[in-house]
Amino acid sequence: MIEVAVQHIAAQTRTPPTYLIGQMVNVSADALAASEAGLVAKVTEKQRHFGAALREIMRLEALAAGESGRAESLALGSVIWRDPQFRSDSQYSDALVKLKAIGVPDEALWERIPGVTPDEIARWKSMRDDQASAILGGDPAGLFAPKSDDQDETDELPEAA
């Protein structure tokens, strides 16, 4: 009777039965992903609706702290949620390669990598720009050499002969 009740609760709440019962014997990764599909869909739906409310809570917190500039920024911003479904690094990599193949810009791809901060993305942009400058400046070896602090970053491109 208890097991039937647990299964009923799992069905009503879209919680995978393995989360409540805790028994997994010879279950494939695809079967686990399929059992989590309902929960992932539920979380994705909640994220859509809770985003505006969370943004408003953060805006009110900024106003209460006396930070009107931050409150205005938060009012115009949007909440970015983490992917509710667990995926392996190889699954993310595969998806990113496919998106790159259809022309999605690098910055948009970098934002989709779990755990990557805006500071890291800015650093990657700078590194990419440095690489492009080295190639255009006729110094491909500069791609692999350490960058010195006294290097002038406003070097002009060499004139064509």
Short mmCIF file of N, CA and C in Angstrom, two decimals:
data_model
loop_
_atom_site.label_atom_id
_atom_site.label_comp_id
_atom_site.label_asym_id
_atom_site.label_seq_id
_atom_site.Cartn_x
_atom_site.Cartn_y
_atom_site.Cartn_z
N MET A 1 0.82 -1.19 0.00
CA MET A 1 0.00 0.00 0.00
C MET A 1 0.88 1.27 0.00
N ILE A 2 1.93 1.25 0.81
CA ILE A 2 2.82 2.42 0.90
C ILE A 2 3.52 2.64 -0.43
N GLU A 3 3.96 1.56 -1.07
CA GLU A 3 4.65 1.68 -2.35
C GLU A 3 3.72 2.27 -3.42
N VAL A 4 2.47 1.90 -3.42
CA VAL A 4 1.49 2.45 -4.36
C VAL A 4 1.29 3.93 -4.08
N ALA A 5 1.22 4.31 -2.81
CA ALA A 5 1.06 5.71 -2.44
C ALA A 5 2.26 6.54 -2.89
N VAL A 6 3.46 5.99 -2.73
CA VAL A 6 4.68 6.69 -3.16
C VAL A 6 4.67 6.87 -4.68
N GLN A 7 4.27 5.85 -5.41
CA GLN A 7 4.18 5.96 -6.86
C GLN A 7 3.14 6.99 -7.28
N HIS A 8 2.04 7.06 -6.54
CA HIS A 8 0.99 8.05 -6.83
C HIS A 8 1.53 9.47 -6.59
N ILE A 9 2.26 9.67 -5.50
CA ILE A 9 2.85 10.97 -5.21
C ILE A 9 3.85 11.35 -6.30
N ALA A 10 4.66 10.39 -6.72
CA ALA A 10 5.64 10.64 -7.78
C ALA A 10 4.95 11.06 -9.07
N ALA A 11 3.85 10.41 -9.40
CA ALA A 11 3.13 10.75 -10.63
C ALA A 11 2.49 12.13 -10.53
N GLN A 12 1.93 12.46 -9.39
CA GLN A 12 1.27 13.75 -9.22
C GLN A 12 2.25 14.92 -9.22
N THR A 13 3.44 14.71 -8.67
CA THR A 13 4.41 15.80 -8.55
C THR A 13 5.46 15.78 -9.66
N ARG A 14 5.37 14.83 -10.56
CA ARG A 14 6.34 14.64 -11.65
C ARG A 14 7.76 14.41 -11.11
N THR A 15 7.85 13.77 -9.97
CA THR A 15 9.13 13.41 -9.38
C THR A 15 9.49 12.01 -9.82
N PRO A 16 10.71 11.79 -10.32
CA PRO A 16 11.08 10.44 -10.73
C PRO A 16 10.96 9.47 -9.56
N PRO A 17 10.36 8.31 -9.77
CA PRO A 17 10.20 7.35 -8.67
C PRO A 17 11.51 6.97 -8.01
N THR A 18 12.60 6.97 -8.77
CA THR A 18 13.89 6.61 -8.19
C THR A 18 14.33 7.61 -7.13
N TYR A 19 13.84 8.86 -7.20
CA TYR A 19 14.18 9.85 -6.19
C TYR A 19 13.51 9.52 -4.86
N LEU A 20 12.30 8.96 -4.93
CA LEU A 20 11.53 8.69 -3.71
C LEU A 20 11.79 7.30 -3.15
N ILE A 21 11.95 6.33 -4.02
CA ILE A 21 12.13 4.95 -3.58
C ILE A 21 13.61 4.66 -3.35
N GLY A 22 14.47 5.18 -4.23
CA GLY A 22 15.90 5.00 -4.07
C GLY A 22 16.43 3.67 -4.56
N GLN A 23 15.63 2.93 -5.29
CA GLN A 23 16.08 1.64 -5.80
C GLN A 23 16.39 1.76 -7.28
N MET A 24 17.65 1.48 -7.63
CA MET A 24 18.05 1.48 -9.04
C MET A 24 18.87 0.23 -9.29
N VAL A 25 18.35 -0.62 -10.13
CA VAL A 25 19.06 -1.84 -10.49
C VAL A 25 19.10 -1.93 -12.00
N ASN A 26 20.32 -1.93 -12.56
CA ASN A 26 20.50 -2.06 -14.01
C ASN A 26 19.65 -1.07 -14.80
N VAL A 27 19.70 0.19 -14.42
CA VAL A 27 18.94 1.22 -15.11
C VAL A 27 19.90 1.97 -16.03
N SER A 28 19.53 2.09 -17.29
CA SER A 28 20.39 2.78 -18.24
C SER A 28 20.30 4.29 -18.05
N ALA A 29 21.30 5.00 -18.56
CA ALA A 29 21.31 6.47 -18.46
C ALA A 29 20.13 7.07 -19.20
N ASP A 30 19.77 6.47 -20.35
CA ASP A 30 18.62 6.97 -21.11
C ASP A 30 17.32 6.80 -20.33
N ALA A 31 17.19 5.69 -19.62
CA ALA A 31 15.99 5.46 -18.83
C ALA A 31 15.89 6.46 -17.68
N LEU A 32 17.04 6.75 -17.05
CA LEU A 32 17.04 7.76 -15.98
C LEU A 32 16.67 9.13 -16.52
N ALA A 33 17.23 9.50 -17.67
CA ALA A 33 16.91 10.79 -18.28
C ALA A 33 15.44 10.87 -18.64
N ALA A 34 14.88 9.78 -19.14
CA ALA A 34 13.46 9.76 -19.49
C ALA A 34 12.60 9.89 -18.25
N SER A 35 13.02 9.26 -17.14
CA SER A 35 12.22 9.36 -15.91
C SER A 35 12.28 10.76 -15.32
N GLU A 36 13.34 11.52 -15.61
CA GLU A 36 13.46 12.89 -15.11
C GLU A 36 12.82 13.93 -16.02
N ALA A 37 12.36 13.54 -17.20
CA ALA A 37 11.85 14.48 -18.18
C ALA A 37 10.67 15.31 -17.64
N GLY A 38 9.77 14.67 -16.90
CA GLY A 38 8.62 15.39 -16.34
C GLY A 38 9.05 16.44 -15.33
N LEU A 39 9.99 16.08 -14.47
CA LEU A 39 10.49 17.02 -13.46
C LEU A 39 11.22 18.18 -14.12
N VAL A 40 12.03 17.89 -15.13
CA VAL A 40 12.76 18.94 -15.85
C VAL A 40 11.77 19.90 -16.51
N ALA A 41 10.72 19.36 -17.12
CA ALA A 41 9.71 20.20 -17.76
C ALA A 41 9.00 21.07 -16.72
N LYS A 42 8.73 20.52 -15.55
CA LYS A 42 8.08 21.28 -14.48
C LYS A 42 8.97 22.42 -14.00
N VAL A 43 10.25 22.13 -13.81
CA VAL A 43 11.19 23.17 -13.36
C VAL A 43 11.34 24.25 -14.42
N THR A 44 11.43 23.88 -15.69
CA THR A 44 11.55 24.86 -16.77
C THR A 44 10.34 25.77 -16.81
N GLU A 45 9.16 25.20 -16.61
CA GLU A 45 7.93 25.99 -16.58
C GLU A 45 7.94 26.97 -15.41
N LYS A 46 8.38 26.53 -14.26
CA LYS A 46 8.44 27.40 -13.07
C LYS A 46 9.46 28.53 -13.28
N GLN A 47 10.58 28.22 -13.92
CA GLN A 47 11.60 29.24 -14.16
C GLN A 47 11.02 30.39 -14.98
N ARG A 48 10.22 30.06 -15.97
CA ARG A 48 9.62 31.09 -16.81
C ARG A 48 8.77 32.05 -15.99
N HIS A 49 7.98 31.50 -15.07
CA HIS A 49 7.06 32.33 -14.29
C HIS A 49 7.72 33.01 -13.10
N PHE A 50 8.71 32.37 -12.50
CA PHE A 50 9.35 32.94 -11.32
C PHE A 50 10.39 33.99 -11.66
N GLY A 51 10.84 34.07 -12.90
CA GLY A 51 11.90 35.01 -13.27
C GLY A 51 11.54 36.45 -13.00
N ALA A 52 10.34 36.88 -13.42
CA ALA A 52 9.92 38.26 -13.23
C ALA A 52 9.77 38.58 -11.74
N ALA A 53 9.21 37.65 -10.98
CA ALA A 53 9.03 37.87 -9.55
C ALA A 53 10.38 37.98 -8.83
N LEU A 54 11.32 37.14 -9.20
CA LEU A 54 12.65 37.19 -8.58
C LEU A 54 13.35 38.51 -8.92
N ARG A 55 13.21 38.96 -10.16
CA ARG A 55 13.80 40.24 -10.57
C ARG A 55 13.21 41.38 -9.74
N GLU A 56 11.90 41.33 -9.49
CA GLU A 56 11.24 42.37 -8.70
C GLU A 56 11.70 42.33 -7.25
N ILE A 57 11.89 41.14 -6.69
CA ILE A 57 12.39 41.02 -5.31
C ILE A 57 13.78 41.63 -5.21
N MET A 58 14.64 41.35 -6.18
CA MET A 58 15.99 41.90 -6.17
C MET A 58 15.97 43.42 -6.34
N ARG A 59 15.04 43.92 -7.15
CA ARG A 59 14.91 45.37 -7.34
C ARG A 59 14.49 46.04 -6.04
N LEU A 60 13.52 45.44 -5.34
CA LEU A 60 13.06 46.00 -4.07
C LEU A 60 14.16 45.95 -3.01
N GLU A 61 14.97 44.90 -3.04
CA GLU A 61 16.09 44.79 -2.11
C GLU A 61 17.09 45.92 -2.35
N ALA A 62 17.35 46.21 -3.62
CA ALA A 62 18.28 47.29 -3.95
C ALA A 62 17.71 48.63 -3.51
N LEU A 63 16.42 48.85 -3.69
CA LEU A 63 15.80 50.10 -3.24
C LEU A 63 15.89 50.22 -1.72
N ALA A 64 15.64 49.14 -1.01
CA ALA A 64 15.71 49.16 0.46
C ALA A 64 17.13 49.44 0.93
N ALA A 65 18.12 49.00 0.14
CA ALA A 65 19.52 49.24 0.50
C ALA A 65 19.97 50.64 0.07
N GLY A 66 19.08 51.40 -0.59
CA GLY A 66 19.42 52.75 -1.01
C GLY A 66 20.24 52.81 -2.29
N GLU A 67 20.20 51.77 -3.08
CA GLU A 67 20.98 51.70 -4.32
C GLU A 67 20.03 51.83 -5.51
N SER A 68 19.64 53.08 -5.79
CA SER A 68 18.65 53.30 -6.84
C SER A 68 19.19 52.96 -8.23
N GLY A 69 20.47 53.18 -8.48
CA GLY A 69 21.06 52.84 -9.77
C GLY A 69 21.01 51.34 -10.04
N ARG A 70 21.35 50.57 -9.02
CA ARG A 70 21.28 49.12 -9.16
C ARG A 70 19.84 48.67 -9.32
N ALA A 71 18.92 49.32 -8.63
CA ALA A 71 17.50 48.97 -8.75
C ALA A 71 16.99 49.21 -10.17
N GLU A 72 17.42 50.32 -10.78
CA GLU A 72 17.01 50.58 -12.16
C GLU A 72 17.58 49.53 -13.11
N SER A 73 18.84 49.15 -12.90
CA SER A 73 19.45 48.12 -13.74
C SER A 73 18.72 46.79 -13.59
N LEU A 74 18.36 46.45 -12.37
CA LEU A 74 17.66 45.19 -12.13
C LEU A 74 16.27 45.21 -12.77
N ALA A 75 15.62 46.36 -12.79
CA ALA A 75 14.29 46.44 -13.39
C ALA A 75 14.34 46.16 -14.88
N LEU A 76 15.46 46.51 -15.53
CA LEU A 76 15.59 46.30 -16.96
C LEU A 76 16.22 44.95 -17.30
N GLY A 77 16.80 44.29 -16.31
CA GLY A 77 17.51 43.04 -16.56
C GLY A 77 16.59 41.85 -16.68
N SER A 78 17.20 40.70 -16.83
CA SER A 78 16.43 39.46 -16.88
C SER A 78 17.16 38.40 -16.06
N VAL A 79 16.39 37.47 -15.53
CA VAL A 79 16.96 36.40 -14.72
C VAL A 79 17.44 35.30 -15.67
N ILE A 80 18.67 34.86 -15.47
CA ILE A 80 19.23 33.78 -16.28
C ILE A 80 19.34 32.56 -15.38
N TRP A 81 18.59 31.54 -15.72
CA TRP A 81 18.54 30.32 -14.94
C TRP A 81 19.55 29.30 -15.46
N ARG A 82 20.01 28.47 -14.59
CA ARG A 82 20.86 27.35 -14.97
C ARG A 82 20.00 26.29 -15.63
N ASP A 83 20.60 25.49 -16.49
CA ASP A 83 19.89 24.41 -17.15
C ASP A 83 19.40 23.43 -16.07
N PRO A 84 18.09 23.16 -16.02
CA PRO A 84 17.59 22.27 -14.96
C PRO A 84 17.93 20.80 -15.17
N GLN A 85 18.38 20.46 -16.35
CA GLN A 85 18.71 19.06 -16.63
C GLN A 85 20.21 18.86 -16.54
N PHE A 86 20.61 17.81 -15.85
CA PHE A 86 22.03 17.50 -15.76
C PHE A 86 22.48 16.92 -17.08
N ARG A 87 23.58 17.45 -17.60
CA ARG A 87 24.17 16.93 -18.82
C ARG A 87 25.67 16.78 -18.58
N SER A 88 26.26 15.82 -19.25
CA SER A 88 27.70 15.62 -19.12
C SER A 88 28.43 16.68 -19.94
N ASP A 89 29.72 16.84 -19.67
CA ASP A 89 30.53 17.79 -20.43
C ASP A 89 30.54 17.44 -21.91
N SER A 90 30.56 16.15 -22.23
CA SER A 90 30.57 15.77 -23.64
C SER A 90 29.26 16.11 -24.33
N GLN A 91 28.14 16.06 -23.61
CA GLN A 91 26.86 16.44 -24.20
C GLN A 91 26.83 17.94 -24.49
N TYR A 92 27.34 18.75 -23.54
CA TYR A 92 27.41 20.19 -23.77
C TYR A 92 28.34 20.49 -24.94
N SER A 93 29.49 19.84 -24.96
CA SER A 93 30.46 20.09 -26.04
C SER A 93 29.86 19.75 -27.40
N ASP A 94 29.19 18.63 -27.48
CA ASP A 94 28.57 18.21 -28.73
C ASP A 94 27.53 19.24 -29.18
N ALA A 95 26.71 19.69 -28.25
CA ALA A 95 25.69 20.68 -28.60
C ALA A 95 26.32 22.00 -29.04
N LEU A 96 27.39 22.41 -28.38
CA LEU A 96 28.05 23.67 -28.73
C LEU A 96 28.70 23.59 -30.11
N VAL A 97 29.30 22.45 -30.42
CA VAL A 97 29.92 22.27 -31.75
C VAL A 97 28.85 22.35 -32.83
N LYS A 98 27.70 21.74 -32.59
CA LYS A 98 26.61 21.78 -33.57
C LYS A 98 26.06 23.19 -33.74
N LEU A 99 25.94 23.92 -32.64
CA LEU A 99 25.47 25.31 -32.73
C LEU A 99 26.49 26.18 -33.46
N LYS A 100 27.77 25.94 -33.22
CA LYS A 100 28.83 26.68 -33.92
C LYS A 100 28.76 26.40 -35.42
N ALA A 101 28.44 25.17 -35.79
CA ALA A 101 28.37 24.79 -37.20
C ALA A 101 27.26 25.53 -37.95
N ILE A 102 26.23 25.96 -37.24
CA ILE A 102 25.15 26.71 -37.90
C ILE A 102 25.33 28.22 -37.77
N GLY A 103 26.49 28.64 -37.22
CA GLY A 103 26.82 30.05 -37.22
C GLY A 103 26.51 30.83 -35.96
N VAL A 104 26.27 30.16 -34.85
CA VAL A 104 26.02 30.87 -33.59
C VAL A 104 27.34 31.52 -33.14
N PRO A 105 27.33 32.81 -32.77
CA PRO A 105 28.57 33.49 -32.36
C PRO A 105 29.20 32.87 -31.11
N ASP A 106 30.52 32.99 -31.03
CA ASP A 106 31.26 32.41 -29.92
C ASP A 106 30.74 32.88 -28.56
N GLU A 107 30.47 34.17 -28.42
CA GLU A 107 30.01 34.71 -27.14
C GLU A 107 28.72 34.05 -26.69
N ALA A 108 27.81 33.80 -27.62
CA ALA A 108 26.55 33.14 -27.28
C ALA A 108 26.79 31.70 -26.85
N LEU A 109 27.77 31.06 -27.46
CA LEU A 109 28.10 29.69 -27.07
C LEU A 109 28.74 29.66 -25.69
N TRP A 110 29.62 30.61 -25.43
CA TRP A 110 30.30 30.65 -24.13
C TRP A 110 29.30 30.84 -23.00
N GLU A 111 28.24 31.60 -23.25
CA GLU A 111 27.22 31.82 -22.22
C GLU A 111 26.48 30.54 -21.87
N ARG A 112 26.48 29.57 -22.76
CA ARG A 112 25.76 28.32 -22.55
C ARG A 112 26.58 27.28 -21.79
N ILE A 113 27.85 27.56 -21.55
CA ILE A 113 28.70 26.62 -20.82
C ILE A 113 28.39 26.75 -19.33
N PRO A 114 28.04 25.64 -18.67
CA PRO A 114 27.70 25.72 -17.25
C PRO A 114 28.87 26.21 -16.40
N GLY A 115 28.57 27.10 -15.48
CA GLY A 115 29.58 27.58 -14.54
C GLY A 115 30.48 28.69 -15.06
N VAL A 116 30.29 29.13 -16.30
CA VAL A 116 31.14 30.18 -16.84
C VAL A 116 30.58 31.53 -16.41
N THR A 117 31.46 32.38 -15.88
CA THR A 117 31.05 33.70 -15.40
C THR A 117 31.23 34.75 -16.48
N PRO A 118 30.53 35.88 -16.37
CA PRO A 118 30.74 36.97 -17.32
C PRO A 118 32.18 37.46 -17.35
N ASP A 119 32.87 37.40 -16.22
CA ASP A 119 34.28 37.81 -16.19
C ASP A 119 35.14 36.89 -17.04
N GLU A 120 34.85 35.60 -16.99
CA GLU A 120 35.61 34.65 -17.82
C GLU A 120 35.34 34.90 -19.30
N ILE A 121 34.11 35.20 -19.64
CA ILE A 121 33.77 35.47 -21.04
C ILE A 121 34.50 36.73 -21.52
N ALA A 122 34.55 37.76 -20.68
CA ALA A 122 35.28 38.97 -21.05
C ALA A 122 36.76 38.67 -21.23
N ARG A 123 37.32 37.82 -20.37
CA ARG A 123 38.73 37.43 -20.50
C ARG A 123 38.96 36.66 -21.79
N TRP A 124 38.04 35.77 -22.15
CA TRP A 124 38.17 35.00 -23.38
C TRP A 124 38.09 35.91 -24.60
N LYS A 125 37.22 36.92 -24.55
CA LYS A 125 37.13 37.87 -25.67
C LYS A 125 38.45 38.61 -25.84
N SER A 126 39.02 39.03 -24.72
CA SER A 126 40.30 39.73 -24.77
C SER A 126 41.40 38.83 -25.33
N MET A 127 41.42 37.58 -24.91
CA MET A 127 42.42 36.64 -25.41
C MET A 127 42.25 36.42 -26.91
N ARG A 128 41.01 36.31 -27.36
CA ARG A 128 40.75 36.12 -28.78
C ARG A 128 41.20 37.34 -29.58
N ASP A 129 40.93 38.53 -29.04
CA ASP A 129 41.34 39.76 -29.72
C ASP A 129 42.87 39.86 -29.78
N ASP A 130 43.54 39.45 -28.70
CA ASP A 130 45.00 39.44 -28.70
C ASP A 130 45.55 38.49 -29.76
N GLN A 131 44.92 37.33 -29.90
CA GLN A 131 45.36 36.37 -30.91
C GLN A 131 45.18 36.95 -32.31
N ALA A 132 44.03 37.57 -32.55
CA ALA A 132 43.78 38.16 -33.87
C ALA A 132 44.77 39.28 -34.16
N SER A 133 45.08 40.09 -33.16
CA SER A 133 46.05 41.17 -33.34
C SER A 133 47.43 40.62 -33.68
N ALA A 134 47.80 39.53 -33.03
CA ALA A 134 49.11 38.93 -33.30
C ALA A 134 49.18 38.40 -34.73
N ILE A 135 48.12 37.79 -35.19
CA ILE A 135 48.10 37.26 -36.56
C ILE A 135 48.13 38.40 -37.57
N LEU A 136 47.27 39.40 -37.37
CA LEU A 136 47.21 40.54 -38.30
C LEU A 136 48.49 41.37 -38.26
N GLY A 137 49.15 41.38 -37.11
CA GLY A 137 50.38 42.14 -36.98
C GLY A 137 51.59 41.42 -37.53
N GLY A 138 51.41 40.25 -38.08
CA GLY A 138 52.52 39.51 -38.66
C GLY A 138 53.37 38.80 -37.63
N ASP A 139 52.82 38.53 -36.45
CA ASP A 139 53.59 37.90 -35.39
C ASP A 139 52.87 36.65 -34.88
N PRO A 140 52.75 35.60 -35.71
CA PRO A 140 52.06 34.40 -35.24
C PRO A 140 52.76 33.74 -34.06
N ALA A 141 54.08 33.95 -33.91
CA ALA A 141 54.78 33.39 -32.76
C ALA A 141 54.30 34.05 -31.47
N GLY A 142 53.77 35.28 -31.59
CA GLY A 142 53.25 35.99 -30.43
C GLY A 142 52.04 35.31 -29.82
N LEU A 143 51.42 34.41 -30.56
CA LEU A 143 50.29 33.67 -30.02
C LEU A 143 50.71 32.77 -28.88
N PHE A 144 51.96 32.30 -28.91
CA PHE A 144 52.41 31.31 -27.96
C PHE A 144 53.39 31.87 -26.94
N ALA A 145 53.85 33.10 -27.13
CA ALA A 145 54.80 33.70 -26.21
C ALA A 145 54.05 34.41 -25.10
N PRO A 146 54.65 34.46 -23.92
CA PRO A 146 53.99 35.20 -22.83
C PRO A 146 53.97 36.69 -23.16
N LYS A 147 52.89 37.33 -22.78
CA LYS A 147 52.73 38.75 -23.06
C LYS A 147 53.39 39.57 -21.95
N SER A 148 54.24 40.50 -22.33
CA SER A 148 54.92 41.32 -21.33
C SER A 148 54.07 42.54 -21.00
N ASP A 149 54.29 43.08 -19.80
CA ASP A 149 53.52 44.24 -19.35
C ASP A 149 53.90 45.51 -20.10
N ASP A 150 55.16 45.59 -20.59
CA ASP A 150 55.60 46.81 -21.25
C ASP A 150 55.25 46.83 -22.73
N GLN A 151 54.53 45.82 -23.20
CA GLN A 151 54.16 45.77 -24.62
C GLN A 151 53.09 46.82 -24.89
N ASP A 152 53.33 47.63 -25.92
CA ASP A 152 52.38 48.68 -26.27
C ASP A 152 51.22 48.05 -27.01
N GLU A 153 50.01 48.19 -26.48
CA GLU A 153 48.84 47.57 -27.09
C GLU A 153 48.27 48.40 -28.22
N THR A 154 48.84 49.57 -28.47
CA THR A 154 48.31 50.41 -29.54
C THR A 154 49.22 50.37 -30.76
N ASP A 155 49.99 49.28 -30.91
CA ASP A 155 50.87 49.13 -32.07
C ASP A 155 50.04 49.20 -33.34
N GLU A 156 50.61 49.90 -34.33
CA GLU A 156 49.92 49.99 -35.61
C GLU A 156 50.27 48.80 -36.46
N LEU A 157 49.39 48.46 -37.39
CA LEU A 157 49.67 47.38 -38.31
C LEU A 157 50.78 47.79 -39.25
N PRO A 158 51.64 46.84 -39.64
CA PRO A 158 52.73 47.20 -40.57
C PRO A 158 52.15 47.55 -41.94
N GLU A 159 52.82 48.51 -42.58
CA GLU A 159 52.36 48.94 -43.90
C GLU A 159 52.76 47.91 -44.95
N ALA A 160 51.90 47.76 -45.94
CA ALA A 160 52.18 46.82 -47.03
C ALA A 160 53.23 47.42 -47.94
N ALA A 161 54.14 46.58 -48.46
CA ALA A 161 55.23 47.05 -49.29
C ALA A 161 54.78 47.29 -50.71
#
